[in-house]
Short mmCIF file of C-alpha atoms in Angstrom, two decimals:
data_model
loop_
_atom_site.label_atom_id
_atom_site.label_comp_id
_atom_site.label_asym_id
_atom_site.label_seq_id
_atom_site.Cartn_x
_atom_site.Cartn_y
_atom_site.Cartn_z
CA MET A 1 -93.02 -28.72 123.55
CA ALA A 2 -91.38 -25.84 124.75
CA PRO A 3 -92.44 -22.31 123.18
CA GLN A 4 -90.25 -20.71 120.48
CA VAL A 5 -88.52 -17.64 122.00
CA THR A 6 -87.18 -14.94 119.90
CA PRO A 7 -83.58 -14.46 120.86
CA PRO A 8 -82.05 -11.10 121.37
CA ALA A 9 -79.83 -10.00 118.27
CA SER A 10 -76.67 -10.16 120.32
CA ALA A 11 -75.58 -12.41 122.84
CA ARG A 12 -74.98 -9.74 125.19
CA ALA A 13 -78.21 -7.80 124.49
CA PRO A 14 -80.86 -7.70 127.27
CA LEU A 15 -83.67 -10.06 127.14
CA VAL A 16 -86.95 -8.12 127.16
CA ILE A 17 -89.99 -9.70 128.83
CA GLY A 18 -93.46 -8.06 128.21
CA ILE A 19 -96.21 -8.88 130.75
CA ALA A 20 -99.64 -7.94 130.18
CA GLY A 21 -103.23 -8.73 131.44
CA GLY A 22 -106.27 -7.09 132.95
CA SER A 23 -106.39 -4.96 135.95
CA GLY A 24 -105.94 -7.35 139.04
CA SER A 25 -104.86 -10.26 137.00
CA GLY A 26 -101.52 -10.78 138.95
CA LYS A 27 -99.19 -9.07 136.54
CA SER A 28 -97.24 -7.42 139.46
CA THR A 29 -97.01 -10.75 141.34
CA ILE A 30 -95.52 -12.34 138.16
CA SER A 31 -93.08 -9.42 137.74
CA ARG A 32 -91.82 -9.40 141.23
CA ALA A 33 -91.33 -13.08 141.22
CA VAL A 34 -89.14 -12.64 138.06
CA LEU A 35 -87.05 -10.00 139.65
CA ALA A 36 -86.76 -11.92 142.88
CA ALA A 37 -85.36 -15.03 141.10
CA LEU A 38 -82.49 -12.92 139.65
CA PRO A 39 -79.19 -11.71 141.44
CA ALA A 40 -79.12 -8.12 142.53
CA GLY A 41 -78.53 -5.86 139.45
CA ARG A 42 -79.56 -8.61 136.92
CA GLY A 43 -83.13 -7.50 136.23
CA VAL A 44 -85.06 -4.23 136.09
CA LEU A 45 -88.72 -3.58 135.97
CA LEU A 46 -90.51 -0.88 133.81
CA GLN A 47 -94.27 -0.47 134.95
CA GLN A 48 -96.57 1.07 132.47
CA ASP A 49 -98.36 2.61 135.34
CA HIS A 50 -95.80 5.13 135.84
CA TYR A 51 -96.21 6.52 132.35
CA TYR A 52 -99.72 7.97 132.88
CA ARG A 53 -99.56 11.62 131.45
CA SER A 54 -99.39 14.56 133.75
CA GLN A 55 -102.71 15.78 134.96
CA ALA A 56 -101.54 19.06 136.60
CA HIS A 57 -103.53 21.17 134.32
CA LEU A 58 -106.84 19.56 135.57
CA SER A 59 -108.82 20.11 138.71
CA GLU A 60 -109.08 17.21 141.12
CA SER A 61 -112.67 16.25 140.14
CA ASP A 62 -111.64 16.36 136.47
CA ARG A 63 -108.56 14.25 137.12
CA ALA A 64 -110.93 11.60 138.64
CA ALA A 65 -112.95 11.63 135.44
CA VAL A 66 -110.24 10.74 133.07
CA ASN A 67 -110.39 7.45 131.32
CA TYR A 68 -107.02 5.96 132.54
CA ASP A 69 -107.70 2.70 130.88
CA HIS A 70 -107.43 4.08 127.40
CA PRO A 71 -104.08 4.04 125.58
CA GLU A 72 -104.16 7.81 125.09
CA ALA A 73 -103.93 8.37 128.72
CA LEU A 74 -100.37 7.00 128.63
CA GLU A 75 -97.18 8.23 127.35
CA LEU A 76 -96.11 5.10 125.56
CA ASP A 77 -93.85 7.14 123.30
CA LEU A 78 -91.83 7.83 126.45
CA LEU A 79 -92.02 4.22 127.69
CA THR A 80 -90.77 2.99 124.34
CA THR A 81 -87.96 5.51 124.38
CA HIS A 82 -86.85 4.49 127.85
CA LEU A 83 -86.98 0.77 126.95
CA ASP A 84 -84.65 1.44 123.96
CA GLN A 85 -82.32 3.38 126.14
CA LEU A 86 -82.11 0.48 128.61
CA ARG A 87 -81.75 -2.05 125.71
CA THR A 88 -78.66 -0.04 124.45
CA GLY A 89 -77.11 0.34 128.02
CA GLN A 90 -78.25 3.80 128.99
CA PRO A 91 -79.77 4.62 132.38
CA ILE A 92 -83.05 6.37 132.33
CA LEU A 93 -85.16 8.76 134.76
CA ARG A 94 -88.31 7.04 134.89
CA PRO A 95 -91.45 9.20 135.97
CA THR A 96 -93.30 8.28 139.29
CA TYR A 97 -97.10 8.39 139.20
CA ASP A 98 -99.05 8.82 142.29
CA PHE A 99 -102.68 7.38 141.94
CA THR A 100 -103.86 8.99 145.14
CA ILE A 101 -103.60 12.54 143.52
CA HIS A 102 -103.95 11.31 139.96
CA ASP A 103 -100.83 12.90 138.80
CA ARG A 104 -96.98 12.47 138.43
CA LEU A 105 -94.72 13.46 141.28
CA LYS A 106 -91.85 15.91 140.55
CA GLU A 107 -89.21 13.42 141.41
CA GLY A 108 -88.46 10.59 139.14
CA VAL A 109 -86.49 7.39 139.70
CA ARG A 110 -83.16 6.43 137.98
CA ILE A 111 -83.16 3.11 136.66
CA GLU A 112 -79.78 1.45 135.50
CA PRO A 113 -79.65 -1.07 132.62
CA ALA A 114 -79.56 -4.76 133.25
CA PRO A 115 -79.50 -8.12 131.44
CA ILE A 116 -83.29 -8.86 131.82
CA ILE A 117 -85.84 -6.05 131.38
CA VAL A 118 -89.46 -6.64 132.42
CA VAL A 119 -92.19 -4.37 130.94
CA GLU A 120 -95.41 -4.78 132.75
CA GLY A 121 -98.96 -3.23 132.27
CA ILE A 122 -102.41 -3.79 131.01
CA LEU A 123 -101.49 -2.35 127.46
CA VAL A 124 -98.04 -3.53 126.78
CA LEU A 125 -99.13 -6.07 124.34
CA ALA A 126 -101.73 -3.76 122.73
CA ASP A 127 -99.10 -1.38 121.45
CA GLU A 128 -97.21 -2.52 118.40
CA ARG A 129 -94.20 -0.53 119.09
CA LEU A 130 -93.65 -2.16 122.34
CA ARG A 131 -94.63 -5.57 121.27
CA SER A 132 -92.10 -5.57 118.76
CA ARG A 133 -89.26 -4.98 121.14
CA PHE A 134 -90.23 -7.97 123.51
CA HIS A 135 -88.49 -11.33 123.25
CA VAL A 136 -91.09 -12.99 125.36
CA LYS A 137 -94.61 -11.99 125.54
CA LEU A 138 -96.79 -13.05 128.48
CA PHE A 139 -100.35 -12.59 129.04
CA VAL A 140 -101.69 -13.15 132.65
CA ASP A 141 -105.33 -14.52 132.22
CA THR A 142 -107.59 -14.39 135.30
CA ASP A 143 -111.22 -14.84 135.98
CA PRO A 144 -112.96 -11.56 135.82
CA ASP A 145 -114.65 -11.95 139.25
CA ILE A 146 -111.28 -12.33 140.88
CA ARG A 147 -109.75 -9.48 139.13
CA VAL A 148 -112.47 -7.13 140.06
CA MET A 149 -112.27 -8.12 143.88
CA ARG A 150 -108.54 -7.69 143.78
CA ARG A 151 -108.99 -4.17 142.23
CA ILE A 152 -111.62 -3.22 144.75
CA ARG A 153 -109.36 -4.21 147.72
CA ARG A 154 -106.27 -2.50 146.16
CA ASP A 155 -108.21 0.78 145.38
CA LEU A 156 -109.59 1.03 148.79
CA GLU A 157 -106.48 0.16 150.72
CA GLN A 158 -103.75 1.71 148.66
CA ARG A 159 -105.26 4.55 146.50
CA GLY A 160 -107.76 6.19 148.80
CA ARG A 161 -110.78 5.55 146.70
CA THR A 162 -114.38 4.87 147.95
CA PHE A 163 -116.40 1.80 146.91
CA ALA A 164 -118.65 4.18 144.95
CA GLN A 165 -115.59 5.55 143.12
CA VAL A 166 -114.15 2.12 142.25
CA ARG A 167 -117.64 0.72 141.24
CA LYS A 168 -118.29 3.75 138.69
CA GLN A 169 -114.70 3.62 137.26
CA TYR A 170 -114.97 -0.17 136.67
CA TYR A 171 -118.23 -0.07 134.86
CA GLU A 172 -117.50 3.25 132.86
CA THR A 173 -113.91 2.73 131.93
CA VAL A 174 -112.24 -0.30 133.31
CA ARG A 175 -114.39 -3.10 131.87
CA PRO A 176 -115.15 -1.49 128.48
CA MET A 177 -111.41 -0.73 127.86
CA HIS A 178 -110.41 -4.33 128.91
CA LEU A 179 -112.87 -5.73 126.42
CA ALA A 180 -111.76 -3.17 123.70
CA PHE A 181 -107.86 -3.19 124.28
CA VAL A 182 -106.56 -5.59 126.85
CA GLU A 183 -108.39 -8.82 125.93
CA PRO A 184 -107.79 -8.56 122.18
CA SER A 185 -104.02 -8.12 122.96
CA LYS A 186 -104.02 -11.69 124.35
CA ARG A 187 -103.68 -13.15 120.79
CA PHE A 188 -100.11 -11.63 120.62
CA ALA A 189 -98.87 -13.46 123.64
CA ASP A 190 -96.21 -16.36 123.24
CA ILE A 191 -97.42 -17.70 126.66
CA VAL A 192 -100.88 -17.26 128.32
CA ILE A 193 -100.62 -17.90 132.21
CA PRO A 194 -104.12 -18.89 133.61
CA GLU A 195 -104.85 -18.14 137.18
CA GLY A 196 -102.43 -15.26 137.51
CA GLY A 197 -99.76 -15.43 140.15
CA GLN A 198 -101.38 -18.62 141.48
CA ASN A 199 -100.32 -20.83 138.62
CA GLN A 200 -97.22 -22.08 140.27
CA VAL A 201 -96.41 -24.74 137.33
CA ALA A 202 -96.36 -21.73 134.78
CA LEU A 203 -94.57 -19.60 137.27
CA ASP A 204 -91.77 -22.21 137.81
CA PHE A 205 -91.47 -22.70 134.05
CA LEU A 206 -90.92 -19.08 133.49
CA LEU A 207 -88.52 -18.51 136.44
CA SER A 208 -86.39 -21.46 135.18
CA PHE A 209 -85.99 -19.92 131.82
CA VAL A 210 -85.21 -16.52 133.15
CA ARG A 211 -82.61 -17.90 135.44
CA GLN A 212 -81.05 -19.80 132.59
CA ARG A 213 -81.00 -16.79 130.33
CA ALA A 214 -79.40 -14.59 133.21
CA SER A 215 -76.71 -17.19 133.87
CA GLU A 216 -75.77 -16.99 130.01
CA GLY A 217 -75.39 -13.25 130.14
#
């Protein structure tokens, strides 16, 4: 039986899809697949990762010590405001966060409104304000061992971390915050996708729905 999807209030209102899951679960893989399935200009992506608060007032060592997996590390108010602007047809200037320096860049990115809006991040289902704006809520559920290996590889290759730094962050903040905030938010999902981006059946189902919705707009 197909899941019940809350329709937008208007036939012309954008469809908003929220994609949550633990770090390294495959959220970005799913999000990219959704956008790739749409014609140019029909979909936009809002990544929670770009809404970390500015750490310019902190030293480099203090920035590295921040708990980036707690909701208070994020400007979720700004993310919610930007989502509302896109939903009402207004462009936004999205901040850009650089994980290699633990801070925002001065330059933002202009994002135009589109019929399909994907909001992706570990905590997007944990925040009631965001959750209430999603027509489809997804949780990407992946084995913890796979998630941690993906995170190690990403942080070493893309974010300039050492293995000791990655290990310390995982045990001190990533894992505890996952258990406190991310995992409990799974109960709010309309659809739980096991095996992350490797679940082709679930991905095909999602892409079929998104293509159909985009063609109706």
